[in-house]
Amino acid sequence: MKLNPARLSKKDLAPFLKGLAKDYDLYAPVRLTDGVSVLKKVEPSDEIDLGSNPQKGLKEVFFPQWEVMFQYEAVERRSRVASMEAVPRERVVLGARPCDIQAISILDDVFVGKEFTDTYYLQKRQKTTVIGLACHEPCSTCFCSSMGGGPFHREGSDLLLIDLGDAYLVEFLTEKGKAFRKNEFLKKATAKEMALAKEIEGQASKKTNASVPVGGIDKKLDQMLESPLWNRIHEKCIGCGACTLLCPTCHCFDIADEALDKGGRRVRNWDSCLFPLYSLETSGHNPRPSGRERTRQRLMHKFNYFPKNFKKIACVGCGRCILYCPVNFDIRHAIEMIQKEEGATAL
Amino acid sequence: MREKAEELLAKKAVDLIIGFGEGSLPLRATPLFIRTPEEADQLIWNSFCDNNLATYLHKFNRFKIGIVVKGCDARSVTALALEKRFQPDQVVLIGVPCQRMVDRRKVKKAAKGEILRSREEGELIIIEGDGFKSSLKRDDFLYTSCKACLHRNPVQANILVGEPVQESGLAEAYPDAREFENMAPEERWRFFEKETRRCIRCYACREACPMCYCAECFVDSSIPKWIEKGLSPSDLQFYHVVRAYHQTGRCTACGACERACPMEIPLVYLTQKLNQEVSELFDFEAGADSKRLPPLSTYDVEDKQEFIK
């Protein structure tokens, strides 16, 4: 049964969170310094920053950059091992953007696959309710609409907030979300407010760039492994990992043992295909010896290998890689260059 | 600049020219790589050409390269030549006396909304977005490291484009280091700890720096493993201390490390402090002299040694 949306006054946001904190661990975007925000675990008293999409978004709630898998210690000539996958409390994420939420469906394909399930990811995923925040002011670097999403994309959110000015309209989208309908701070929304939300949605959708030409790019790339395009496209890339680490869909990791004298822990850390070390083999040989191969990998994985494996492109158009690249490598231009490349027609 | 670049490429004096082209976003220029005279008209110069292009010399070290440089970038090239990173005649410096670069983040923070268009008009930066248009004074939005710069003229340039500028600072020397020094020791530690804590270890600071070119960076070494790869605060602090320390006597204060950081971590104050020490102890500035080796790369019986107790 579809529930009518509710209304959450902005004045009630703090008490709303305080109430939730009794039953849930809270995650929300917070400002670390002027211009830099991350979505992280918060206390209800923390100041939440819903103003812009944070540098580090929803991905970290389910797949932290630095995660302990298990730890061990030596106790009287034996070792005691403690696994760390359990998630003791239910979680609520507030204020994730639709692009980041769409990206989670991409991560689900990887971590909750038919053959293999990643328990660390799955436990967090099952215990989390996602309250999305629709983008009423998308940026010029946003191209979610080209990637099958949009500023009001609802898939993946349990609840969606729409900013009406002095209040949020709250849509109940899943069973998990509907469990919130009796929350004391969620009031009945008026027909006028619902109409206003529709209007804001219409305006926002017009603003995002739907013209990034990704149609058929996977097929096109099938023919392009040895294309001369790669000799040029990577030139300006300095080989840092900012784009991949901040990307909501990039999910490569490296497992390491942090060993101390009488104990230690096994951790997994985010990794990046743009780092030379990523593909360096024990022998000293590196099958991706230069930026050409590494940039190609980044783009091929998103636009060719991933679609082959999971029938979807591993990019949601959030624009972070464009915004935070130190040398202005623009993935939209890379897509255009790939599509324009001649002599690489689909079979 | 375009004429000189066209000429260099036409007479095949260089294989490739690294300069700046129009960026895809407002307030941005982007590194540009051109190989034919026809491409020369894509070159641009403005207050947003803030990358130090010398970092690309390592990547293209098999070619003869023309490279567009500001004062600081030219000094990086000199410092790299002293470290024998390329043959002396391999690099042609196309120098531009620098007008000091504008910090786009400062401009963004001063804007009333998202900046959709921007342009420069003399000493003004005009920014426009949905429902606003403002003219900002360029000088109010300069990088602090640029404000104090006394080496805006690329004196080592093979080709100079534009008129030399007068060398005078708009701020006292080492402004970022001084601010840090003025803090109490505990306050300094708190600042360093707080700022490094948000590092995501993307290594943009390392990659943007022309002087960071080790075949294997200490963070990537597994035998021995100097540092873990996670986000433990002590590992983050360790990385940032060592990164800065490896620049002692080699940093030309271009600010590329800090400009590259997606998390806006202040980094320049660390290297500035080291530059200040090296200048006071050894009367040395990296890249200023094409003959003199950096003090920490050389040894002399007359070296100061009061610090040995």
XYZ file of C-alpha atoms in Angstrom:
656
model
C 0.000 0.000 0.000
C 1.327 3.390 -0.926
C 1.473 5.813 1.964
C 0.879 9.514 1.617
C 4.045 11.542 2.142
C 4.579 13.270 5.490
C 6.134 16.549 6.508
C 9.199 17.073 8.690
C 9.732 20.614 9.829
C 13.377 21.722 9.674
C 12.999 22.894 13.260
C 12.219 19.305 14.203
C 15.248 17.825 12.450
C 17.461 17.913 15.571
C 14.851 16.321 17.897
C 13.985 13.839 15.115
C 17.625 12.717 15.031
C 17.856 12.666 18.798
C 14.841 10.393 18.899
C 16.326 8.076 16.266
C 19.616 7.876 18.171
C 17.845 5.854 20.878
C 17.415 2.951 18.472
C 19.944 3.579 15.733
C 23.511 4.597 15.012
C 23.243 7.730 12.907
C 25.196 8.536 9.751
C 24.989 11.891 7.995
C 27.108 14.414 6.096
C 29.113 16.715 8.347
C 31.454 19.536 7.498
C 35.083 18.934 8.430
C 36.255 22.336 7.306
C 34.991 25.054 4.977
C 34.483 23.293 1.635
C 35.021 19.725 2.839
C 32.290 17.388 4.065
C 32.066 13.645 4.548
C 29.195 11.316 5.322
C 30.111 9.620 8.592
C 28.858 8.374 11.920
C 27.453 11.272 13.919
C 26.046 12.086 17.303
C 22.605 13.714 17.319
C 24.225 16.869 18.684
C 26.594 17.161 15.685
C 25.832 19.779 13.094
C 24.612 18.041 9.950
C 25.609 19.566 6.613
C 22.926 18.877 4.044
C 24.045 21.723 1.811
C 26.166 19.875 -0.728
C 27.108 16.376 -1.733
C 30.054 15.492 0.522
C 33.472 14.490 -0.834
C 33.130 11.069 0.754
C 29.581 9.807 0.504
C 27.379 6.828 1.279
C 29.859 4.182 0.106
C 31.810 4.397 3.353
C 28.809 3.423 5.495
C 28.783 -0.050 3.940
C 32.352 -0.322 2.760
C 34.713 1.728 4.929
C 38.021 2.905 3.473
C 39.882 1.224 6.347
C 38.056 -1.737 7.858
C 39.202 -4.286 10.396
C 38.118 -7.789 9.328
C 39.415 -9.610 12.362
C 41.943 -9.110 15.081
C 44.095 -11.507 17.000
C 46.245 -11.570 20.058
C 48.623 -14.050 21.594
C 47.352 -15.340 24.915
C 49.573 -17.840 26.703
C 51.083 -19.535 23.655
C 47.722 -19.637 21.882
C 46.082 -17.040 19.743
C 42.691 -15.557 20.265
C 40.928 -14.392 17.129
C 37.949 -12.053 17.050
C 36.002 -11.541 13.850
C 34.682 -8.047 13.306
C 31.809 -8.366 10.852
C 28.981 -8.076 13.396
C 26.999 -4.838 13.325
C 25.655 -4.427 16.850
C 23.070 -1.724 16.188
C 20.645 -0.820 13.449
C 21.740 2.196 11.434
C 20.052 5.163 9.800
C 21.735 7.182 7.079
C 20.279 10.625 6.640
C 20.900 12.902 3.696
C 22.546 10.619 1.140
C 22.022 11.842 -2.409
C 20.145 9.826 -5.068
C 23.338 9.287 -7.108
C 25.146 7.763 -4.141
C 22.118 5.601 -3.370
C 21.985 4.423 -6.987
C 25.688 3.568 -6.641
C 24.860 1.229 -3.763
C 22.831 -0.937 -6.123
C 26.041 -1.250 -8.158
C 28.037 -2.216 -5.061
C 25.297 -4.723 -4.136
C 25.979 -6.552 -7.406
C 29.615 -6.924 -6.429
C 29.391 -7.661 -2.722
C 26.119 -9.560 -2.594
C 26.583 -11.675 -5.703
C 25.038 -14.943 -6.778
C 28.176 -16.915 -6.010
C 29.896 -14.922 -3.310
C 28.611 -12.803 -0.497
C 30.739 -10.373 1.433
C 29.535 -10.654 4.988
C 31.150 -7.386 6.113
C 29.209 -5.464 3.512
C 25.986 -7.437 3.762
C 25.598 -7.119 7.530
C 25.864 -3.346 7.333
C 23.554 -3.216 4.366
C 20.841 -5.294 6.069
C 20.961 -3.227 9.220
C 20.715 0.147 7.527
C 17.755 2.344 6.680
C 18.563 4.923 4.016
C 16.874 8.319 4.182
C 17.763 9.961 0.894
C 17.765 13.667 0.191
C 16.541 14.705 -3.247
C 18.779 17.219 -5.015
C 16.733 20.347 -5.490
C 19.788 22.231 -6.740
C 21.880 19.864 -8.849
C 25.332 21.117 -9.929
C 26.550 21.747 -13.446
C 28.924 18.796 -13.028
C 26.049 16.419 -12.237
C 25.104 14.081 -15.065
C 22.981 11.591 -13.141
C 20.185 11.940 -15.686
C 22.503 10.511 -18.345
C 23.263 7.510 -16.181
C 19.763 6.177 -15.558
C 19.284 8.186 -12.392
C 18.258 11.729 -11.635
C 18.156 14.289 -8.846
C 14.925 12.721 -7.519
C 15.797 9.097 -8.310
C 13.992 7.036 -5.678
C 15.301 3.518 -6.143
C 17.348 2.375 -3.153
C 16.017 4.953 -0.689
C 13.787 3.734 2.110
C 12.609 7.273 2.701
C 13.209 10.346 0.564
C 13.371 13.915 1.837
C 12.456 16.758 -0.483
C 13.543 20.227 0.610
C 10.534 22.577 0.611
C 12.281 25.512 2.287
C 11.230 25.416 5.939
C 10.346 21.729 5.924
C 11.010 18.461 4.154
C 8.399 16.393 2.400
C 9.023 12.783 3.436
C 8.154 9.979 1.040
C 7.858 6.406 2.329
C 9.315 4.174 -0.354
C 9.914 0.731 1.154
C 8.640 -1.445 4.000
C 11.666 -0.365 6.033
C 10.742 3.225 5.339
C 7.096 2.736 6.229
C 8.154 1.680 9.725
C 8.867 5.379 10.301
C 5.344 6.571 9.568
C 4.392 6.707 13.248
C 7.412 8.866 14.155
C 6.140 11.752 16.280
C 7.945 14.394 14.211
C 6.462 13.320 10.899
C 3.267 15.318 10.425
C 0.616 15.199 7.770
C 1.679 16.983 4.591
C -0.773 19.292 2.861
C -1.808 18.982 -0.774
C -0.082 22.311 -1.379
C 3.216 20.952 -0.062
C 2.924 17.876 -2.234
C 2.295 20.059 -5.262
C 5.316 22.217 -4.376
C 7.505 19.096 -4.163
C 6.335 18.078 -7.645
C 7.237 21.504 -8.967
C 10.727 21.407 -7.384
C 11.255 17.959 -8.853
C 10.332 19.195 -12.320
C 12.746 22.123 -12.118
C 15.640 20.040 -10.770
C 15.214 17.382 -13.428
C 15.489 20.015 -16.126
C 18.788 21.196 -14.669
C 20.835 18.007 -14.778
C 22.782 17.162 -17.833
C 21.137 14.314 -19.705
C 23.311 14.672 -22.775
C 26.433 12.700 -21.881
C 26.399 10.138 -24.693
C 26.823 6.776 -22.971
C 24.470 4.820 -25.252
C 26.302 1.817 -26.720
C 29.620 2.774 -25.113
C 30.203 -0.773 -23.835
C 29.988 -2.171 -27.370
C 32.165 0.595 -28.722
C 34.851 -0.126 -26.127
C 34.844 -3.811 -27.114
C 36.781 -2.748 -30.192
C 39.057 -0.273 -28.499
C 41.474 -2.141 -26.260
C 44.416 -1.181 -28.484
C 42.994 2.110 -29.735
C 45.492 4.958 -30.188
C 43.024 7.050 -28.179
C 44.507 5.698 -24.952
C 47.889 7.186 -25.863
C 46.404 10.656 -25.565
C 43.507 10.415 -23.140
C 45.675 9.658 -20.088
C 48.308 12.315 -20.719
C 47.153 14.864 -18.203
C 46.367 12.301 -15.484
C 49.069 12.513 -12.804
C 48.128 9.100 -11.398
C 46.730 10.075 -8.026
C 43.710 8.190 -6.741
C 41.391 11.092 -5.899
C 38.771 10.216 -8.551
C 38.624 6.525 -7.724
C 38.664 6.955 -3.949
C 35.902 9.577 -4.008
C 33.899 7.654 -6.638
C 30.684 6.192 -5.168
C 30.955 3.073 -7.353
C 34.694 2.276 -7.293
C 35.112 -0.668 -4.975
C 38.601 -2.124 -5.310
C 40.317 -2.995 -2.075
C 43.553 -4.419 -0.759
C 43.791 -6.764 2.213
C 46.712 -6.319 4.579
C 47.885 -7.553 7.946
C 48.740 -4.885 10.450
C 50.906 -7.015 12.672
C 52.247 -5.899 16.022
C 54.376 -7.715 18.534
C 51.784 -9.850 20.317
C 48.779 -9.369 18.135
C 47.478 -7.636 15.100
C 44.574 -7.283 12.751
C 43.649 -8.030 9.199
C 42.297 -4.965 7.476
C 41.010 -4.062 4.088
C 41.747 -0.699 2.563
C 40.377 0.948 -0.533
C 42.755 0.637 -3.451
C 42.888 2.341 -6.819
C 43.598 0.988 -10.302
C 45.396 4.269 -10.971
C 48.186 3.363 -8.551
C 51.124 1.491 -10.112
C 51.272 -0.736 -7.024
C 47.743 -1.999 -7.702
C 48.827 -4.238 -10.564
C 52.466 -4.784 -9.615
C 53.230 -8.504 -9.471
C 55.590 -10.216 -7.024
C 58.116 -10.824 -9.785
C 58.433 -7.089 -10.325
C 56.509 -7.222 -13.605
C 53.662 -4.769 -13.986
C 51.073 -5.644 -16.646
C 49.789 -2.073 -16.489
C 53.128 -0.305 -16.669
C 52.004 3.250 -17.468
C 49.209 5.752 -17.149
C 47.911 4.626 -20.528
C 46.975 1.164 -19.243
C 45.800 2.413 -15.873
C 43.504 5.132 -17.207
C 42.204 2.637 -19.747
C 41.429 0.227 -16.911
C 39.531 2.886 -14.978
C 37.334 3.709 -17.970
C 37.022 0.150 -19.269
C 35.912 -1.136 -15.900
C 33.184 1.455 -15.604
C 31.936 1.366 -19.169
C 32.771 -2.068 -20.527
C 33.716 -4.779 -18.034
C 31.066 -3.878 -15.480
C 28.243 -3.704 -18.036
C 29.402 -7.103 -19.316
C 29.240 -8.641 -15.851
C 26.241 -6.857 -14.390
C 24.345 -5.234 -17.270
C 24.876 -1.723 -15.960
C 27.455 1.039 -16.225
C 29.520 1.563 -13.063
C 29.095 5.344 -13.039
C 26.181 7.308 -11.626
C 27.160 10.782 -12.809
C 27.791 12.334 -9.386
C 30.545 14.518 -10.831
C 33.031 14.097 -7.976
C 35.843 12.910 -10.241
C 35.357 16.060 -12.321
C 35.173 18.421 -9.354
C 38.107 17.101 -7.355
C 40.592 16.166 -10.069
C 43.774 18.220 -9.576
C 44.291 18.517 -13.338
C 40.695 18.796 -14.583
C 40.434 15.360 -16.203
C 36.760 15.410 -17.185
C 35.157 12.000 -17.553
C 32.381 13.527 -19.682
C 34.996 14.505 -22.267
C 36.571 11.067 -22.056
C 33.159 9.545 -22.837
C 32.700 11.895 -25.781
C 36.180 11.120 -27.111
C 35.509 7.381 -26.904
C 32.208 7.765 -28.752
C 33.785 9.929 -31.456
C 36.686 7.577 -32.068
C 36.547 6.350 -35.634
C 37.493 2.902 -36.843
C 36.023 1.419 -33.718
C 32.516 0.496 -34.748
C 30.565 -2.192 -33.037
C 30.469 -5.608 -34.664
C 53.157 32.055 -26.528
C 51.211 30.438 -29.347
C 53.658 31.856 -31.917
C 56.688 30.560 -30.043
C 55.074 27.175 -29.547
C 54.110 26.953 -33.204
C 57.653 27.842 -34.212
C 59.224 25.258 -31.888
C 56.952 22.521 -33.209
C 57.272 23.592 -36.862
C 61.063 23.445 -36.826
C 60.863 20.236 -34.764
C 62.978 21.705 -31.980
C 60.743 19.753 -29.581
C 58.566 16.635 -29.902
C 55.877 17.929 -27.624
C 54.831 21.038 -25.764
C 53.214 20.885 -22.349
C 51.183 24.002 -21.622
C 47.739 24.998 -20.471
C 44.449 24.740 -22.318
C 40.916 25.852 -21.545
C 39.477 23.910 -18.606
C 36.078 22.251 -18.650
C 34.930 24.107 -15.533
C 34.763 27.786 -14.611
C 37.932 29.098 -12.890
C 40.037 26.304 -14.360
C 42.766 25.738 -16.880
C 43.935 22.251 -17.711
C 47.296 20.762 -18.720
C 47.514 20.534 -22.506
C 49.832 18.370 -24.604
C 50.427 19.405 -28.189
C 52.562 17.896 -30.921
C 51.731 19.836 -34.089
C 52.016 23.550 -34.964
C 48.271 23.571 -35.735
C 47.449 22.770 -32.121
C 49.350 25.792 -30.791
C 46.254 28.000 -30.784
C 44.745 25.830 -28.044
C 47.318 27.194 -25.590
C 46.041 29.705 -23.063
C 47.411 31.736 -20.176
C 45.395 33.123 -17.268
C 45.288 33.322 -13.462
C 44.115 29.718 -13.187
C 47.201 28.096 -14.720
C 48.094 26.922 -11.236
C 49.464 23.425 -11.923
C 53.208 22.901 -11.889
C 53.674 21.193 -15.256
C 57.213 20.105 -14.371
C 55.651 17.050 -12.729
C 54.973 15.689 -16.249
C 58.656 15.714 -17.188
C 59.117 12.319 -15.541
C 56.302 10.805 -17.559
C 57.619 12.111 -20.879
C 61.328 11.718 -20.231
C 62.002 10.000 -23.545
C 61.030 13.098 -25.516
C 62.350 16.523 -26.215
C 59.875 18.739 -24.412
C 58.835 22.354 -24.527
C 57.207 23.283 -21.261
C 55.288 26.359 -20.152
C 56.573 27.530 -16.766
C 55.976 30.175 -14.149
C 58.821 31.291 -11.881
C 58.303 28.488 -9.367
C 57.849 25.839 -12.057
C 61.063 26.941 -13.791
C 62.898 26.515 -10.515
C 61.490 22.992 -10.201
C 62.936 22.196 -13.627
C 66.321 23.554 -12.535
C 66.185 21.524 -9.329
C 65.272 18.393 -11.317
C 68.116 19.006 -13.777
C 70.519 19.157 -10.812
C 69.156 15.780 -9.760
C 69.920 14.539 -13.290
C 66.331 13.695 -14.165
C 66.895 14.547 -17.824
C 69.556 15.649 -20.288
C 70.400 19.365 -20.191
C 69.219 20.004 -23.764
C 66.087 17.892 -23.433
C 63.832 20.590 -22.034
C 62.990 23.963 -23.560
C 61.493 26.314 -21.001
C 58.796 28.633 -22.309
C 58.684 31.036 -19.386
C 55.856 33.377 -18.460
C 56.381 36.070 -15.811
C 53.664 35.140 -13.343
C 50.851 37.488 -12.355
C 50.313 35.299 -9.211
C 47.660 32.602 -9.394
C 44.099 32.799 -8.125
C 42.851 30.251 -5.606
C 39.618 29.006 -7.188
C 38.430 27.569 -3.877
C 38.560 30.990 -2.253
C 36.518 32.380 -5.144
C 33.988 29.543 -4.883
C 33.546 30.149 -1.179
C 32.889 33.832 -1.779
C 30.226 33.172 -4.420
C 26.499 33.266 -3.688
C 25.858 29.996 -5.488
C 27.406 27.630 -7.973
C 29.633 29.515 -10.402
C 28.567 28.654 -13.932
C 30.689 31.102 -15.908
C 33.826 33.060 -15.125
C 36.209 35.374 -16.903
C 39.054 37.731 -16.129
C 38.985 41.410 -16.926
C 42.239 43.074 -15.927
C 42.383 43.005 -12.161
C 38.853 41.650 -11.838
C 37.383 38.181 -11.903
C 33.787 38.158 -13.088
C 31.736 35.237 -11.877
C 28.180 34.399 -12.828
C 25.666 31.839 -11.700
C 21.917 31.374 -11.402
C 20.648 34.764 -10.282
C 23.975 36.374 -9.423
C 26.873 38.116 -11.091
C 29.791 39.600 -9.186
C 33.109 41.256 -9.888
C 35.839 40.258 -7.478
C 39.237 41.834 -7.029
C 41.821 39.337 -8.231
C 44.306 40.303 -5.508
C 41.867 39.301 -2.742
C 41.785 35.690 -3.956
C 45.431 34.821 -4.550
C 47.048 31.710 -3.122
C 48.916 32.737 0.038
C 52.085 31.118 -1.325
C 51.779 33.291 -4.446
C 51.295 36.432 -2.384
C 54.694 36.054 -0.747
C 56.459 34.937 -3.941
C 59.674 36.731 -4.886
C 60.483 34.567 -7.901
C 57.715 35.260 -10.341
C 60.065 35.713 -13.287
C 61.226 32.413 -14.755
C 64.805 33.668 -15.097
C 65.992 30.283 -16.356
C 63.587 30.339 -19.312
C 64.951 29.665 -22.809
C 62.098 31.664 -24.287
C 60.428 34.417 -22.313
C 56.856 35.312 -23.190
C 55.632 38.649 -21.879
C 57.344 41.407 -19.939
C 59.248 40.617 -16.734
C 57.441 41.654 -13.559
C 58.883 43.444 -10.577
C 59.895 41.031 -7.825
C 58.139 42.130 -4.667
C 55.991 40.244 -2.217
C 52.422 41.201 -1.356
C 52.905 39.456 1.976
C 55.701 38.730 4.391
C 57.869 35.735 3.494
C 56.705 32.254 4.577
C 53.192 33.394 5.578
C 51.751 29.923 6.175
C 54.744 28.775 8.222
C 54.649 31.934 10.313
C 51.008 31.451 11.179
C 51.828 27.924 12.308
C 54.862 29.054 14.268
C 52.790 31.579 16.147
C 50.732 28.800 17.699
C 51.636 27.260 21.038
C 53.275 23.807 20.640
C 50.118 21.931 21.769
C 48.013 24.038 19.461
C 50.378 23.222 16.568
C 50.026 19.532 17.246
C 46.245 19.785 17.443
C 46.187 21.637 14.128
C 48.437 19.117 12.379
C 46.522 16.181 13.850
C 43.116 17.611 12.910
C 44.090 18.565 9.370
C 45.869 15.322 8.478
C 43.028 13.229 9.877
C 40.868 13.760 6.802
C 43.571 12.587 4.385
C 42.203 9.892 2.044
C 45.662 8.787 0.889
C 44.978 9.500 -2.752
C 48.544 10.841 -2.978
C 47.478 13.763 -5.151
C 49.982 15.885 -3.184
C 52.756 13.481 -4.086
C 51.794 13.112 -7.733
C 51.315 16.844 -8.289
C 54.784 17.580 -6.929
C 57.566 17.576 -9.536
C 60.093 16.701 -6.844
C 58.246 13.521 -5.754
C 59.489 11.009 -8.270
C 60.960 8.079 -6.316
C 60.634 4.842 -8.271
C 59.179 3.408 -5.098
C 57.666 5.814 -2.603
C 58.204 4.807 1.018
C 54.442 4.353 1.454
C 54.394 1.738 -1.319
C 57.319 -0.303 -0.071
C 56.392 -3.693 1.394
C 59.925 -4.891 2.236
C 60.468 -3.167 4.556
C 56.970 -1.973 5.314
C 57.481 1.520 6.722
C 53.828 2.391 7.040
C 50.396 0.749 6.905
C 47.946 1.692 4.167
C 44.921 2.506 6.280
C 43.614 5.653 7.884
C 45.028 5.307 11.368
C 45.870 8.845 12.524
C 49.483 7.930 13.236
C 49.952 6.567 9.706
C 48.441 9.708 8.218
C 50.686 11.921 10.332
C 53.711 9.820 9.444
C 52.982 10.106 5.740
C 52.634 13.867 5.861
C 55.746 14.439 7.954
C 57.894 12.268 5.706
C 56.442 13.679 2.488
C 57.299 17.179 3.634
C 60.658 16.180 5.021
C 61.763 14.608 1.752
C 61.383 18.052 0.228
C 63.960 19.710 2.451
C 66.108 21.915 0.261
C 64.240 20.726 -2.827
C 60.844 22.436 -2.589
C 60.413 25.505 -4.795
C 57.272 26.595 -2.927
C 54.988 26.247 -5.958
C 52.099 25.044 -3.784
C 51.082 22.241 -6.170
C 50.706 19.738 -3.299
C 48.130 21.799 -1.451
C 46.280 22.808 -4.611
C 45.902 19.154 -5.598
C 44.408 17.959 -2.315
C 40.718 17.072 -2.774
C 40.246 17.298 1.000
C 41.757 20.797 1.228
C 44.422 19.814 3.741
C 46.906 22.640 4.308
C 50.337 21.341 3.314
C 52.349 24.364 2.258
C 53.108 25.519 5.816
C 55.224 22.402 6.364
C 57.446 22.801 3.322
C 57.556 26.567 3.808
C 58.992 26.021 7.272
C 61.634 23.692 5.832
C 62.431 26.203 3.107
C 62.878 28.866 5.735
C 65.257 26.671 7.757
C 67.282 25.765 4.679
C 67.478 29.385 3.666
C 68.632 30.501 7.117
C 71.080 27.644 7.713
C 72.549 27.233 4.260
C 71.543 30.381 2.387
C 69.985 28.114 -0.217
C 66.792 28.296 -2.258
C 65.872 25.288 -4.379
C 66.143 25.854 -8.097
C 67.566 29.355 -7.826
C 71.080 28.308 -8.845
C 71.594 25.817 -11.656
C 75.016 24.743 -10.369
C 74.642 24.423 -6.605
C 73.437 21.095 -5.223
C 70.773 21.049 -2.497
C 72.485 21.199 0.939
C 71.118 17.840 2.039
C 72.485 16.150 -1.081
C 76.017 17.298 -0.554
C 78.696 17.502 2.103
C 81.244 20.111 2.955
C 83.760 20.267 5.771
C 82.696 23.842 6.424
C 79.024 22.859 6.908
C 77.353 24.233 9.988
C 77.256 21.668 12.737
C 76.060 23.454 15.844
C 73.117 21.119 15.916
C 75.438 18.193 16.707
C 75.646 18.127 20.459
